[in-house]
Every structure is written in structure tokens, then in C-alpha cells.
Amino acid sequence: MTSVTAGTATPLRDEIRRLVRGLCGGFIFSLPIIYTMEMWQLGHTTPLGKILGFFAFAYVVAVGLNYVSGFREGHDIRDALEDAVEAKAIGLVVAAVMLVLMGVAGGESSWSVFLRQAVILAIPISIGASLARSQFGERDGPGDGQTDGQADGQANGQADGADHPPKTSQSWRADAKDVGLTIFGGIFLGFSVAPTEEILLIATQGHIWNSIGTMALALGISYLTLFEARFVGQSQRLASEGFFQDPWPETVLAYAVSLLVSGLLLWFLGFIGPAMALDETLAMVIALAFPVSLGGAAARLIL
Amino acid sequence: MSRSERPRAQRAVERTVFLLSLALVLGTLVALVWTDRPWEPDQSNLSPRVTATRVLAADGGTVIHFELENKGQLSVAEVVVEVSREGDAASAVEQVFSHVPRGSKREGVAVLEGPPGNQPPRVRIKAYQLP
């Protein structure tokens, strides 16, 4: 098993890891909402006062969540306030990136509408980010007081240690399990998005660069979710053996499976077929493969 | 460990990330309010008004003089004025005014084919943009 990162515990690495976990959580928990056109249209119709008011209300909710179940040991109200601001920032970044990649931003849409859409979408995304940071972080080892970096050192030590001799004969079993979980999780999350018109809309209103960017983002977020964000279950994943259990080969293999699952879902639902243009078909498959790949990553992590 | 017990370096990193996040959030909200400009009058209060002043017959056509007046609170750009015979959309011609400051007037002339009819011509603002 190849180590993903050096197990050095540094404050910067810990903080980046917490941000990454929030980022991944924001995507995983909110992607079906992000892929909903009614959410985009709210940017055109919702009054500014309402948007700002609900944004503030969501901030208070996030502060409450962070205070009740904050990630840091010994957290206080100030930590909760600061974490909620960071979650909001994550939400804004994720929303802006997705609005651009989905082709919703740009064209005839003005800056005002783009900002409104980003702030509205940031509300559920930031709640997902807060949840991921506070509830789904891995806290293995003696006591909860250790930092991510310390836990990371343990994880890598476990991965490289003598307690886990090579199990080449059983590696195919782990690979098959990963493929199965990718299909399972992908169908689970993908089915909440696949039957909607948004996939067709995203495919038609986007450019080829939107599709390429979506592919890169899907690969990146899947990798970060499984191997860098220190979600619950990451240590076990790092300890798995076999070529396809290495981070990047596994990420690429899982994404290839996600593309297949996405294509099958769209074909099953009647959205694609032999009569459809190839570029439009590919754009739809890639658009749906994003939630499918994240669902698969979440399933491999949890199960 | 509580905030005061955390290593200094860790607190510095946390503070930096928090300040960057705060800047992003506040910057976005300020930009949102700035682009929306709720303190300015609603667009629907803008009233670039068009009035047909004279209708003349000339060389088998109809010459229509009109006046464009911006009585709203904001200057407007790209005002598209459409002139047509009443009930005959196919006769429409358009004239574009690139910039009309608030409180100002502009004059325009449109020529329609055919002699003037019994009905007065239809002159309207088809579209306009805020600068």
C-alpha cells in the first residue's frame, strides 16, 4: 500500500484537512439541491432582503450545530462562530464553482443574479459542510484530543505496518467490493438527480470546457473525500491492499465505473439512445457522473 | 484542548483561515448589495417616454417625428424605439439611442412606407438597458 501523505502533524495540514472535509461534505450533501433548476431560478425572483435574512438565519443555525457538536475538542462559542463563517465561505466557493460548471452563470445572466444564486445555494451547502466537519471527521486513537495530523500518522503507520502483510490473492476481493459499492452508492445518489430535466439542461447549456471541468472536479472531490479529508473510515481504506486500492488508481477506476452507471441510468430512464447526438450524450453522462461518483465514494467510505 | 491551550502556530493558522473566510463572505454580501442597489429607485420607475410629435406624408411614405424623454431617476442606455402603423406590426422600424441621461430629451425621425393612415402611428419603447 502506498502512503498518501507523510504523517507529519502540522497545524496547517490539520486546517487544510478540515477545510477539505467541509468542501467534500458540501458537495456530497448538497449536490441534488445544486442540480435543481428551481434553486437557480430563485436567484432571479427572490428579493434581496429575503436572501440576506435567510443567509443570516442559516448562519445562526450553523453556529448552533457547531456549538453543540463542534469538531475541535474543548470548542467554545467563539470556535462555533468562526467555524460557521468558514462553512459559509466553503458554501459560497462550492456554489460559485458549480454555477459556472453547470453553465448557469454567464450568458445573459448578470453579476447580480449570479451572486444571488451563489448566496442562495451556499445556504444548504454550508450546512452540509458544517455537518461534515463536525460529525463525520475521523477521531481514532486514544482520546479525541489528537489532531488530524496525529491521526493521519497513525493511519499511514497502520497502512505501512507489518500487521498488514500483502494479501495479493485477496486484493481482487477488495477491488470487486469497491466496484460494487461504487455502483450501489452511485445509483443511490444518482437516482435522485437522473430523472430530472436538469441533466439535459446542464448538458445543453454548457460548453465542452464545462464537461471537462466537471470531470476534473469529480475526480478531485472523490480523491479528497476518500484519501485526504479524514472522514470516518479513511484509515481502513488506507490499509487496503492491491493496485486498485492505491488512491489514484482507485479514484480513476471508480470514476470509470461511475460513467458507466451514469450512462446506464440515463438509458434506462430514456434520456439517451442511439438517435441522440454523441456530444450531447457524453455531456449528459458526464453531468450525471458527478453525483454518481460522489455517491460511490461515500458508499466506499461508509460501508 | 481549549482555544488558549492550543499551540500558537495552530491558532495562527486557524485565525488566518477564519479571516480569509470572513473576507470572502463579507465581500460577497457587499458585492451582492452593491450590484442590486436597493437604495436606488426601482427600474419600473424609470420612464423614458416617447411621444409622436408630427406625422408628415413625403414621397409616398410617412415621416414620423418623435421625442424621447427620460423622466426617471437614472440615465438609461441602449433605448430601442419602435415605430409602426397601428395594427400593422410588419411595418415596424426601430431606432436605437445609445445614451439618454436622466431629465434629458432626444428627438428622432422614422420613415414608414406608404401614406399616413387614419390611425395615429404607434410609437413605443421596445427595450432599454441601465448603463
Coordinates of C-alpha atoms in Angstrom, one line a residue:
Chain A
M1 CA 0.0 0.0 0.0
T2 CA 1.4 3.4 -0.9
S3 CA 1.2 6.1 1.6
V4 CA -0.9 9.0 0.6
T5 CA 0.8 11.7 2.6
A6 CA 3.5 12.0 5.1
G7 CA 2.2 11.6 8.6
T8 CA 3.5 14.9 9.8
A9 CA 1.2 16.6 12.2
T10 CA 1.2 20.3 11.3
P11 CA -1.4 22.9 12.2
L12 CA -1.6 24.0 8.5
R13 CA -2.2 20.4 7.4
D14 CA -4.9 20.0 10.0
E15 CA -6.7 23.1 9.0
I16 CA -6.5 22.3 5.3
R17 CA -7.9 18.9 6.0
R18 CA -10.8 20.4 7.9
L19 CA -11.5 22.7 5.0
V20 CA -11.3 19.9 2.6
R21 CA -13.7 17.8 4.6
G22 CA -16.1 20.7 4.7
L23 CA -15.7 21.1 0.9
C24 CA -16.3 17.4 0.2
G25 CA -19.3 17.4 2.7
G26 CA -20.8 20.4 1.0
F27 CA -20.7 18.6 -2.4
I28 CA -21.9 15.3 -1.1
F29 CA -24.8 16.5 1.0
S30 CA -26.0 19.2 -1.4
L31 CA -25.4 18.0 -4.9
P32 CA -29.1 17.1 -5.5
I33 CA -30.0 20.6 -4.4
I34 CA -27.4 22.2 -6.5
Y35 CA -28.7 20.2 -9.5
T36 CA -32.2 21.7 -9.1
M37 CA -33.2 24.4 -11.5
E38 CA -35.8 25.9 -9.2
M39 CA -32.8 26.8 -6.9
W40 CA -31.2 28.7 -9.8
Q41 CA -34.4 30.5 -10.6
L42 CA -34.7 31.7 -7.1
G43 CA -31.7 34.0 -8.0
H44 CA -34.0 35.8 -10.4
T45 CA -37.1 36.2 -8.3
T46 CA -36.2 36.3 -4.6
P47 CA -36.0 39.8 -3.0
L48 CA -32.6 40.8 -1.7
G49 CA -33.9 41.3 1.9
K50 CA -35.2 37.7 2.0
I51 CA -31.9 36.3 0.7
L52 CA -29.8 38.2 3.3
G53 CA -32.3 37.3 6.0
F54 CA -32.2 33.6 5.3
F55 CA -28.5 33.6 4.9
A56 CA -28.2 35.2 8.4
F57 CA -30.7 32.7 9.8
A58 CA -28.7 29.8 8.3
Y59 CA -25.5 31.2 9.9
V60 CA -27.2 31.1 13.3
V61 CA -28.3 27.5 12.7
A62 CA -24.7 26.6 11.7
V63 CA -23.4 28.3 14.8
G64 CA -25.8 26.2 16.9
L65 CA -24.7 23.0 15.2
N66 CA -21.1 23.8 15.6
Y67 CA -21.5 24.7 19.2
V68 CA -23.5 21.6 20.1
S69 CA -21.2 19.2 18.2
G70 CA -18.1 21.1 17.2
F71 CA -15.1 19.2 15.8
R72 CA -12.4 20.7 17.9
E73 CA -12.1 19.3 21.4
G74 CA -12.8 22.0 24.0
H75 CA -14.6 24.1 21.5
D76 CA -16.3 27.2 22.7
I77 CA -18.8 29.7 21.3
R78 CA -16.0 31.6 19.5
D79 CA -14.9 28.4 17.7
A80 CA -18.6 27.8 16.7
L81 CA -18.9 31.4 15.4
E82 CA -15.7 31.1 13.4
D83 CA -16.4 27.6 12.1
A84 CA -19.8 28.8 10.8
V85 CA -18.1 31.6 8.9
E86 CA -15.7 29.1 7.3
A87 CA -18.6 26.9 6.4
K88 CA -20.4 29.8 4.7
A89 CA -17.2 30.6 2.8
I90 CA -17.0 27.0 1.7
G91 CA -20.6 27.1 0.6
L92 CA -20.0 30.2 -1.5
V93 CA -17.0 28.7 -3.2
V94 CA -18.8 25.4 -4.0
A95 CA -21.8 27.3 -5.2
A96 CA -19.8 29.6 -7.5
V97 CA -17.8 26.7 -9.0
M98 CA -20.9 24.7 -9.6
L99 CA -22.9 27.5 -11.2
V100 CA -20.0 28.1 -13.6
L101 CA -19.5 24.4 -14.4
M102 CA -23.3 23.8 -14.9
G103 CA -23.4 26.7 -17.4
V104 CA -25.9 28.5 -15.2
A105 CA -23.6 31.5 -14.8
G106 CA -22.6 33.6 -17.8
G107 CA -24.5 34.2 -21.0
E108 CA -27.4 36.6 -20.3
S109 CA -27.2 36.2 -16.6
S110 CA -25.9 39.3 -14.8
W111 CA -23.5 39.5 -11.9
S112 CA -26.3 40.4 -9.6
V113 CA -28.2 37.2 -10.5
F114 CA -25.0 35.1 -10.2
L115 CA -24.3 36.5 -6.7
R116 CA -27.9 35.9 -5.7
Q117 CA -27.8 32.3 -6.9
A118 CA -24.4 31.7 -5.2
V119 CA -25.6 33.1 -1.9
I120 CA -28.9 31.1 -2.0
L121 CA -27.1 27.8 -2.9
A122 CA -24.4 28.5 -0.3
I123 CA -27.1 28.1 2.4
P124 CA -27.7 24.3 2.1
I125 CA -24.1 23.7 1.0
S126 CA -22.7 25.4 4.2
I127 CA -25.0 23.3 6.4
G128 CA -23.6 20.2 4.6
A129 CA -20.1 21.5 5.2
S130 CA -20.8 22.1 8.9
L131 CA -22.2 18.7 9.3
A132 CA -19.3 17.0 7.6
R133 CA -16.8 18.9 9.7
S134 CA -18.5 18.4 13.0
Q135 CA -19.9 14.9 12.7
F136 CA -18.1 12.9 10.1
G137 CA -14.5 13.5 11.0
E138 CA -12.4 10.5 11.9
R139 CA -11.4 10.5 15.6
D140 CA -9.5 7.3 16.1
G141 CA -6.8 6.7 18.7
P142 CA -6.6 7.3 22.4
G143 CA -8.9 10.1 23.3
D144 CA -10.4 12.6 21.0
G145 CA -7.8 15.2 21.6
Q146 CA -5.4 14.2 18.9
T147 CA -5.1 16.3 15.8
D148 CA -5.9 15.2 12.3
G149 CA -2.2 15.1 11.6
Q150 CA -1.6 12.8 14.5
A151 CA -4.4 10.5 13.4
D152 CA -3.0 10.7 9.9
G153 CA 0.3 9.5 11.1
Q154 CA -1.4 6.5 12.8
A155 CA -3.3 5.8 9.6
N156 CA -0.3 5.8 7.5
G157 CA 1.6 3.8 10.0
Q158 CA -1.2 1.3 10.0
A159 CA -1.1 1.2 6.3
D160 CA 2.6 0.6 6.0
G161 CA 3.0 -1.5 9.1
A162 CA 3.8 -5.2 9.4
D163 CA 0.4 -6.0 10.9
H164 CA -1.0 -6.0 7.3
P165 CA 1.1 -8.3 5.1
P166 CA 0.5 -8.2 1.4
K167 CA -2.7 -10.0 0.5
T168 CA -2.4 -10.2 -3.3
S169 CA -4.7 -13.1 -3.5
Q170 CA -7.4 -11.2 -1.7
S171 CA -6.9 -7.8 -3.4
W172 CA -9.3 -8.7 -6.2
R173 CA -11.9 -9.1 -3.5
A174 CA -11.3 -5.6 -2.3
D175 CA -11.4 -4.3 -5.9
A176 CA -14.7 -6.1 -6.5
K177 CA -16.1 -4.8 -3.3
D178 CA -15.1 -1.2 -4.3
V179 CA -16.8 -1.6 -7.7
G180 CA -19.9 -3.0 -6.1
L181 CA -20.1 -0.2 -3.6
T182 CA -19.4 2.4 -6.3
I183 CA -22.4 1.1 -8.3
F184 CA -24.6 0.9 -5.2
G185 CA -23.8 4.4 -3.9
G186 CA -23.8 5.8 -7.4
I187 CA -27.3 4.6 -8.1
F188 CA -28.4 5.7 -4.7
L189 CA -27.3 9.3 -5.1
G190 CA -27.6 9.4 -8.9
F191 CA -31.2 8.3 -9.0
S192 CA -32.2 11.4 -7.0
V193 CA -31.0 13.5 -9.9
A194 CA -31.1 11.4 -13.0
P195 CA -34.9 11.5 -13.8
T196 CA -34.9 15.3 -13.7
E197 CA -34.7 17.7 -16.6
E198 CA -31.7 19.4 -15.1
I199 CA -29.2 16.9 -16.5
L200 CA -30.4 17.6 -20.1
L201 CA -30.3 21.4 -19.3
I202 CA -26.8 21.3 -17.9
A203 CA -25.6 19.2 -20.9
T204 CA -27.1 21.6 -23.4
Q205 CA -26.3 25.0 -21.8
G206 CA -22.7 24.1 -21.1
H207 CA -19.6 24.2 -23.2
I208 CA -17.1 21.3 -23.7
W209 CA -14.9 23.0 -21.1
N210 CA -17.8 22.7 -18.6
S211 CA -17.8 19.0 -19.1
I212 CA -14.0 18.7 -18.8
G213 CA -14.1 20.8 -15.7
T214 CA -16.9 18.6 -14.2
M215 CA -14.8 15.5 -14.9
A216 CA -11.7 17.0 -13.2
L217 CA -13.8 18.2 -10.2
A218 CA -15.5 14.8 -9.9
L219 CA -12.1 13.0 -9.8
G220 CA -10.6 15.6 -7.4
I221 CA -13.5 15.6 -4.9
S222 CA -13.7 11.7 -5.0
Y223 CA -10.0 11.5 -4.2
L224 CA -10.1 14.1 -1.5
T225 CA -13.2 12.6 0.1
L226 CA -11.6 9.1 0.3
F227 CA -8.0 9.8 1.0
E228 CA -7.4 13.4 2.3
A229 CA -10.5 14.7 4.1
R230 CA -10.2 12.2 7.0
F231 CA -13.8 11.2 7.0
V232 CA -14.8 8.3 9.2
G233 CA -13.4 5.1 7.7
Q234 CA -10.4 6.6 5.9
S235 CA -7.9 4.7 8.0
Q236 CA -9.4 1.4 6.9
R237 CA -9.3 2.5 3.3
L238 CA -5.7 3.4 3.5
A239 CA -4.9 0.0 5.0
S240 CA -6.4 -1.9 2.0
E241 CA -4.1 -3.8 -0.3
G242 CA -3.8 -4.1 -4.1
F243 CA -3.1 -1.9 -7.1
F244 CA -6.6 -0.6 -7.4
Q245 CA -6.6 0.1 -3.7
D246 CA -4.0 2.8 -4.2
P247 CA -5.6 6.2 -4.1
W248 CA -5.3 7.4 -7.7
P249 CA -5.9 4.1 -9.5
E250 CA -8.9 3.5 -7.3
T251 CA -10.2 7.0 -8.0
V252 CA -9.9 6.6 -11.7
L253 CA -11.4 3.1 -11.7
A254 CA -14.3 4.3 -9.6
Y255 CA -14.9 7.2 -11.9
A256 CA -14.9 4.9 -15.0
V257 CA -17.5 2.8 -13.2
S258 CA -19.5 6.0 -12.4
L259 CA -19.5 6.9 -16.1
L260 CA -20.9 3.5 -16.9
V261 CA -23.5 3.7 -14.2
S262 CA -24.5 7.2 -15.3
G263 CA -24.9 6.1 -18.9
L264 CA -27.0 3.1 -17.8
L265 CA -29.2 5.2 -15.6
L266 CA -29.8 7.7 -18.4
W267 CA -30.5 5.0 -20.9
F268 CA -32.8 3.2 -18.5
L269 CA -34.8 6.4 -18.0
G270 CA -35.0 7.1 -21.7
F271 CA -32.9 10.2 -21.8
I272 CA -30.2 8.8 -24.1
G273 CA -30.4 6.4 -27.0
P274 CA -28.9 5.6 -30.4
A275 CA -30.7 8.5 -32.0
M276 CA -29.1 11.1 -29.8
A277 CA -26.1 13.2 -30.8
L278 CA -22.8 11.8 -29.4
D279 CA -21.6 15.1 -27.9
E280 CA -24.9 15.7 -26.1
T281 CA -25.0 12.1 -24.8
L282 CA -21.5 12.5 -23.4
A283 CA -22.3 15.8 -21.8
M284 CA -25.3 14.3 -20.1
V285 CA -23.3 11.2 -18.9
I286 CA -20.6 13.4 -17.5
A287 CA -23.0 15.7 -15.8
L288 CA -24.7 12.8 -14.0
A289 CA -21.4 11.0 -13.3
F290 CA -20.5 13.7 -10.8
P291 CA -23.2 12.9 -8.3
V292 CA -22.9 9.2 -9.1
S293 CA -19.1 9.2 -8.4
L294 CA -19.6 11.1 -5.1
G295 CA -22.3 8.7 -4.1
G296 CA -19.9 5.8 -4.9
A297 CA -17.1 7.5 -2.9
A298 CA -19.4 8.0 0.1
A299 CA -20.6 4.3 0.0
R300 CA -17.0 3.0 -0.2
L301 CA -16.1 5.2 2.8
I302 CA -19.1 4.3 5.0
L303 CA -19.6 0.7 4.1
Chain B
M1 CA -8.0 21.2 24.1
S2 CA -9.5 24.7 24.5
R3 CA -8.5 27.7 22.5
S4 CA -6.0 29.0 25.0
E5 CA -4.3 25.6 25.2
R6 CA -3.8 25.2 21.5
P7 CA -0.3 25.7 20.1
R8 CA 0.4 29.2 18.9
A9 CA 1.1 28.1 15.4
Q10 CA -2.2 26.3 15.2
R11 CA -4.1 29.3 16.5
A12 CA -2.3 31.5 13.9
V13 CA -3.4 29.1 11.0
E14 CA -7.0 29.0 12.3
R15 CA -7.1 32.8 12.6
T16 CA -5.8 33.2 9.0
V17 CA -8.3 30.8 7.6
F18 CA -11.1 32.4 9.5
L19 CA -10.1 35.9 8.3
L20 CA -9.9 34.8 4.7
S21 CA -13.3 33.1 5.1
L22 CA -14.7 36.2 6.7
A23 CA -13.4 38.4 3.9
L24 CA -14.9 36.1 1.2
V25 CA -18.3 36.0 2.9
L26 CA -18.5 39.8 3.6
G27 CA -17.0 40.6 0.2
T28 CA -19.7 38.5 -1.5
L29 CA -22.5 40.1 0.5
V30 CA -21.2 43.6 -0.1
A31 CA -20.9 42.8 -3.8
L32 CA -24.4 41.4 -3.8
V33 CA -25.9 44.5 -2.2
W34 CA -23.8 46.8 -4.4
T35 CA -24.9 45.1 -7.7
D36 CA -28.6 45.1 -6.5
R37 CA -28.5 48.8 -5.3
P38 CA -31.7 48.7 -3.3
W39 CA -31.2 52.3 -2.4
E40 CA -31.8 53.4 -5.9
P41 CA -35.3 53.6 -7.4
D42 CA -36.9 50.5 -8.9
Q43 CA -36.3 50.0 -12.6
S44 CA -40.1 50.2 -13.1
N45 CA -39.9 53.8 -12.0
L46 CA -37.8 54.7 -15.0
S47 CA -39.9 56.4 -17.6
P48 CA -38.2 57.1 -20.9
R49 CA -41.3 58.4 -22.6
V50 CA -42.0 58.6 -26.3
T51 CA -44.4 61.0 -28.0
A52 CA -45.1 61.3 -31.7
T53 CA -44.9 65.0 -32.4
R54 CA -45.5 65.2 -36.2
V55 CA -46.7 62.9 -38.9
L56 CA -46.0 64.0 -42.5
A57 CA -46.5 62.5 -45.9
A58 CA -43.5 62.6 -48.1
D59 CA -42.6 60.8 -51.3
G60 CA -45.2 58.1 -50.9
G61 CA -44.1 57.4 -47.3
T62 CA -44.9 58.6 -43.8
V63 CA -42.4 60.6 -41.8
I64 CA -42.9 60.5 -38.1
H65 CA -41.1 62.8 -35.7
F66 CA -41.0 61.7 -32.2
E67 CA -39.5 62.9 -28.9
L68 CA -37.9 60.7 -26.3
E69 CA -37.8 62.0 -22.8
N70 CA -36.3 60.3 -19.8
K71 CA -38.2 61.4 -16.7
G72 CA -36.9 58.7 -14.5
Q73 CA -34.2 58.9 -11.8
L74 CA -31.5 57.1 -13.7
S75 CA -29.8 57.6 -17.0
V76 CA -30.5 54.8 -19.5
A77 CA -28.5 53.2 -22.3
E78 CA -29.5 51.5 -25.5
V79 CA -33.1 52.7 -25.8
V80 CA -34.8 50.9 -28.7
V81 CA -37.8 52.9 -30.0
E82 CA -40.2 51.0 -32.3
V83 CA -42.4 53.0 -34.7
S84 CA -45.2 51.2 -36.6
R85 CA -48.7 51.7 -38.0
E86 CA -51.4 50.9 -35.6
G87 CA -52.3 47.2 -36.0
D88 CA -49.6 46.5 -38.6
A89 CA -46.6 45.0 -36.8
A90 CA -44.9 44.2 -40.1
S91 CA -44.5 47.9 -40.8
A92 CA -42.3 48.5 -37.7
V93 CA -39.0 50.2 -37.8
E94 CA -36.6 50.6 -35.0
Q95 CA -34.3 53.4 -33.9
V96 CA -31.6 53.0 -31.2
F97 CA -30.5 55.7 -28.8
S98 CA -27.2 54.8 -27.2
H99 CA -27.4 57.0 -24.1
V100 CA -30.2 59.1 -22.6
P101 CA -29.3 60.9 -19.4
R102 CA -32.0 61.4 -16.8
G103 CA -34.0 64.5 -17.3
S104 CA -32.9 64.8 -21.0
K105 CA -34.8 64.8 -24.3
R106 CA -33.9 63.3 -27.6
E107 CA -35.6 63.7 -31.0
G108 CA -35.9 61.0 -33.6
V109 CA -37.4 60.5 -37.1
A110 CA -38.8 57.3 -38.5
V111 CA -40.0 56.7 -42.1
L112 CA -42.7 54.2 -42.8
E113 CA -43.7 53.0 -46.2
G114 CA -47.0 54.2 -47.6
P115 CA -49.1 57.3 -46.9
P116 CA -50.3 58.2 -43.4
G117 CA -53.4 56.3 -42.4
N118 CA -56.4 57.3 -40.3
Q119 CA -55.0 56.0 -37.1
P120 CA -52.0 57.8 -35.4
P121 CA -48.8 55.8 -35.6
R122 CA -47.7 53.6 -32.7
V123 CA -44.5 54.7 -31.0
R124 CA -43.2 52.7 -28.1
I125 CA -40.0 51.8 -26.2
K126 CA -39.2 48.3 -27.1
A127 CA -36.3 47.9 -24.8
Y128 CA -33.8 49.8 -22.8
Q129 CA -30.9 49.0 -20.5
L130 CA -29.4 50.6 -17.5
P131 CA -25.8 51.6 -18.0

